[in-house]
PDB file of C-alpha atoms in Angstrom:
ATOM      1  CA  UNK A   1       6.854 -18.244  -2.842  1.00  0.00           C
ATOM      2  CA  UNK A   2       3.344 -18.415  -4.241  1.00  0.00           C
ATOM      3  CA  UNK A   3       2.315 -16.249  -7.173  1.00  0.00           C
ATOM      4  CA  UNK A   4       0.161 -13.176  -6.471  1.00  0.00           C
ATOM      5  CA  UNK A   5      -0.941 -10.310  -8.712  1.00  0.00           C
ATOM      6  CA  UNK A   6       0.840  -7.070  -7.887  1.00  0.00           C
ATOM      7  CA  UNK A   7       1.026  -3.456  -8.971  1.00  0.00           C
ATOM      8  CA  UNK A   8       4.054  -1.203  -9.209  1.00  0.00           C
ATOM      9  CA  UNK A   9       3.140   2.226  -7.885  1.00  0.00           C
ATOM     10  CA  UNK A  10       5.194   5.423  -7.872  1.00  0.00           C
ATOM     11  CA  UNK A  11       4.765   8.427  -5.603  1.00  0.00           C
ATOM     12  CA  UNK A  12       7.011  11.480  -5.943  1.00  0.00           C
ATOM     13  CA  UNK A  13      10.231   9.558  -6.502  1.00  0.00           C
ATOM     14  CA  UNK A  14       9.504   6.448  -4.445  1.00  0.00           C
ATOM     15  CA  UNK A  15       8.361   3.194  -5.987  1.00  0.00           C
ATOM     16  CA  UNK A  16       6.548   0.342  -4.298  1.00  0.00           C
ATOM     17  CA  UNK A  17       5.572  -3.246  -4.960  1.00  0.00           C
ATOM     18  CA  UNK A  18       1.896  -3.240  -4.043  1.00  0.00           C
ATOM     19  CA  UNK A  19      -0.403  -6.132  -3.101  1.00  0.00           C
ATOM     20  CA  UNK A  20      -4.167  -6.240  -2.535  1.00  0.00           C
ATOM     21  CA  UNK A  21      -5.057  -8.231   0.591  1.00  0.00           C
ATOM     22  CA  UNK A  22      -8.502  -6.709   1.108  1.00  0.00           C
ATOM     23  CA  UNK A  23     -10.224 -10.061   0.584  1.00  0.00           C
ATOM     24  CA  UNK A  24      -7.445 -12.629   0.947  1.00  0.00           C
ATOM     25  CA  UNK A  25      -4.750 -12.695   3.650  1.00  0.00           C
ATOM     26  CA  UNK A  26      -1.165 -12.221   2.479  1.00  0.00           C
ATOM     27  CA  UNK A  27       1.891 -12.464   4.736  1.00  0.00           C
ATOM     28  CA  UNK A  28       5.394 -11.982   3.366  1.00  0.00           C
ATOM     29  CA  UNK A  29       8.642 -12.988   5.046  1.00  0.00           C
ATOM     30  CA  UNK A  30      11.621 -10.652   5.388  1.00  0.00           C
ATOM     31  CA  UNK A  31      13.442 -12.652   2.711  1.00  0.00           C
ATOM     32  CA  UNK A  32      10.470 -12.475   0.318  1.00  0.00           C
ATOM     33  CA  UNK A  33      10.215  -8.694   0.693  1.00  0.00           C
ATOM     34  CA  UNK A  34      13.961  -8.243   0.153  1.00  0.00           C
ATOM     35  CA  UNK A  35      13.797 -10.460  -2.960  1.00  0.00           C
ATOM     36  CA  UNK A  36      10.810  -8.550  -4.373  1.00  0.00           C
ATOM     37  CA  UNK A  37      12.489  -5.172  -3.812  1.00  0.00           C
ATOM     38  CA  UNK A  38      15.871  -6.181  -5.276  1.00  0.00           C
ATOM     39  CA  UNK A  39      16.390  -3.962  -8.328  1.00  0.00           C
ATOM     40  CA  UNK A  40      18.612  -6.516 -10.104  1.00  0.00           C
ATOM     41  CA  UNK A  41      16.843  -9.822  -9.540  1.00  0.00           C
ATOM     42  CA  UNK A  42      13.368  -8.839  -8.321  1.00  0.00           C
ATOM     43  CA  UNK A  43      10.660  -6.367  -9.252  1.00  0.00           C
ATOM     44  CA  UNK A  44      12.549  -3.534  -7.585  1.00  0.00           C
ATOM     45  CA  UNK A  45      11.182  -1.003  -5.154  1.00  0.00           C
ATOM     46  CA  UNK A  46      11.734   1.127  -2.075  1.00  0.00           C
ATOM     47  CA  UNK A  47       9.369  -1.146  -0.189  1.00  0.00           C
ATOM     48  CA  UNK A  48       6.298  -3.340  -0.271  1.00  0.00           C
ATOM     49  CA  UNK A  49       2.803  -2.109   0.541  1.00  0.00           C
ATOM     50  CA  UNK A  50       0.043  -4.567   1.352  1.00  0.00           C
ATOM     51  CA  UNK A  51      -3.385  -2.941   1.602  1.00  0.00           C
ATOM     52  CA  UNK A  52      -5.623  -4.794   4.044  1.00  0.00           C
ATOM     53  CA  UNK A  53      -8.968  -4.209   5.724  1.00  0.00           C
ATOM     54  CA  UNK A  54      -8.672  -1.967   8.755  1.00  0.00           C
ATOM     55  CA  UNK A  55     -10.060  -2.956  12.144  1.00  0.00           C
ATOM     56  CA  UNK A  56     -11.299   0.661  12.353  1.00  0.00           C
ATOM     57  CA  UNK A  57     -14.714   0.931  10.714  1.00  0.00           C
ATOM     58  CA  UNK A  58     -14.120   4.539   9.612  1.00  0.00           C
ATOM     59  CA  UNK A  59     -11.062   3.560   7.530  1.00  0.00           C
ATOM     60  CA  UNK A  60     -11.160   2.563   3.864  1.00  0.00           C
ATOM     61  CA  UNK A  61      -8.143   0.298   4.385  1.00  0.00           C
ATOM     62  CA  UNK A  62      -4.956  -0.380   6.313  1.00  0.00           C
ATOM     63  CA  UNK A  63      -1.522   0.330   4.810  1.00  0.00           C
ATOM     64  CA  UNK A  64       0.953  -2.385   5.836  1.00  0.00           C
ATOM     65  CA  UNK A  65       4.298  -0.922   4.730  1.00  0.00           C
ATOM     66  CA  UNK A  66       7.488  -2.962   4.744  1.00  0.00           C
ATOM     67  CA  UNK A  67      10.891  -1.449   3.915  1.00  0.00           C
ATOM     68  CA  UNK A  68      12.985  -2.969   1.122  1.00  0.00           C
ATOM     69  CA  UNK A  69      15.153  -4.781   3.693  1.00  0.00           C
ATOM     70  CA  UNK A  70      12.067  -6.513   5.142  1.00  0.00           C
ATOM     71  CA  UNK A  71      11.713  -4.421   8.297  1.00  0.00           C
ATOM     72  CA  UNK A  72       8.270  -3.125   9.238  1.00  0.00           C
ATOM     73  CA  UNK A  73       7.847   0.641   8.838  1.00  0.00           C
ATOM     74  CA  UNK A  74       5.537   2.986  10.712  1.00  0.00           C
ATOM     75  CA  UNK A  75       4.402   4.890   7.637  1.00  0.00           C
ATOM     76  CA  UNK A  76       5.560   6.404   4.361  1.00  0.00           C
ATOM     77  CA  UNK A  77       4.057   9.646   3.067  1.00  0.00           C
ATOM     78  CA  UNK A  78       4.564   8.802  -0.591  1.00  0.00           C
ATOM     79  CA  UNK A  79       3.327   5.280   0.076  1.00  0.00           C
ATOM     80  CA  UNK A  80       0.066   6.430   1.660  1.00  0.00           C
ATOM     81  CA  UNK A  81      -0.504   8.644  -1.382  1.00  0.00           C
ATOM     82  CA  UNK A  82      -0.232   5.518  -3.541  1.00  0.00           C
ATOM     83  CA  UNK A  83      -2.651   3.629  -1.278  1.00  0.00           C
ATOM     84  CA  UNK A  84      -5.162   6.472  -1.606  1.00  0.00           C
ATOM     85  CA  UNK A  85      -4.872   6.497  -5.401  1.00  0.00           C
ATOM     86  CA  UNK A  86      -5.221   2.707  -5.537  1.00  0.00           C
ATOM     87  CA  UNK A  87      -8.355   2.850  -3.351  1.00  0.00           C
ATOM     88  CA  UNK A  88      -9.831   5.620  -5.545  1.00  0.00           C
ATOM     89  CA  UNK A  89      -9.176   3.642  -8.721  1.00  0.00           C
ATOM     90  CA  UNK A  90     -10.640   0.497  -7.160  1.00  0.00           C
ATOM     91  CA  UNK A  91     -14.015   1.959  -6.321  1.00  0.00           C
ATOM     92  CA  UNK A  92     -13.722   3.800  -3.015  1.00  0.00           C
ATOM     93  CA  UNK A  93     -15.589   7.002  -3.832  1.00  0.00           C
ATOM     94  CA  UNK A  94     -15.158   9.440  -0.966  1.00  0.00           C
ATOM     95  CA  UNK A  95     -13.920  13.035  -1.158  1.00  0.00           C
ATOM     96  CA  UNK A  96     -11.572  12.322   1.783  1.00  0.00           C
ATOM     97  CA  UNK A  97     -10.154   8.867   2.403  1.00  0.00           C
ATOM     98  CA  UNK A  98      -9.318   7.700   5.898  1.00  0.00           C
ATOM     99  CA  UNK A  99      -6.422   5.235   5.807  1.00  0.00           C
ATOM    100  CA  UNK A 100      -5.127   3.300   8.804  1.00  0.00           C
ATOM    101  CA  UNK A 101      -1.326   3.000   9.215  1.00  0.00           C
ATOM    102  CA  UNK A 102       1.130   1.867  11.885  1.00  0.00           C
ATOM    103  CA  UNK A 103       1.490   5.525  12.879  1.00  0.00           C
ATOM    104  CA  UNK A 104      -2.227   6.233  13.111  1.00  0.00           C
ATOM    105  CA  UNK A 105      -5.027   7.286  10.823  1.00  0.00           C
ATOM    106  CA  UNK A 106      -4.228   9.497   7.831  1.00  0.00           C
ATOM    107  CA  UNK A 107      -6.808  11.521   5.923  1.00  0.00           C
ATOM    108  CA  UNK A 108      -6.118  11.945   2.219  1.00  0.00           C
ATOM    109  CA  UNK A 109      -8.006  14.062  -0.292  1.00  0.00           C
ATOM    110  CA  UNK A 110      -7.604  13.966  -4.042  1.00  0.00           C
ATOM    111  CA  UNK A 111      -6.899  17.318  -5.681  1.00  0.00           C
ATOM    112  CA  UNK A 112      -9.434  18.115  -8.398  1.00  0.00           C
ATOM    113  CA  UNK A 113     -11.542  15.075  -7.566  1.00  0.00           C
ATOM    114  CA  UNK A 114     -15.058  15.140  -8.952  1.00  0.00           C
ATOM    115  CA  UNK A 115     -16.516  12.651  -6.464  1.00  0.00           C
TER     116      UNK A 115
END
């Protein structure tokens, strides 16, 4: 497996291995995801989130969420919260973020945001 920068994000009890694929494509195999999420030999996490550009122009990004066993998930509430925070901290300055997921578009606002 190639080396990529990653973040470890936590949202209300769930933790995720997070990759930025907004400018460079990243595809992970089932085995790679399982190895990354292994809490004994990997980074450890409930799943992997890869944030990508969305084909929908109104969306700030697309949340590609993969469960720890490598299966594709529709969505994760705590995961989409982490995607929103990552987008906010990486320069997306909107009072309400629109994020594309496998279960449709989610709108996320940041409490107390001074945007």
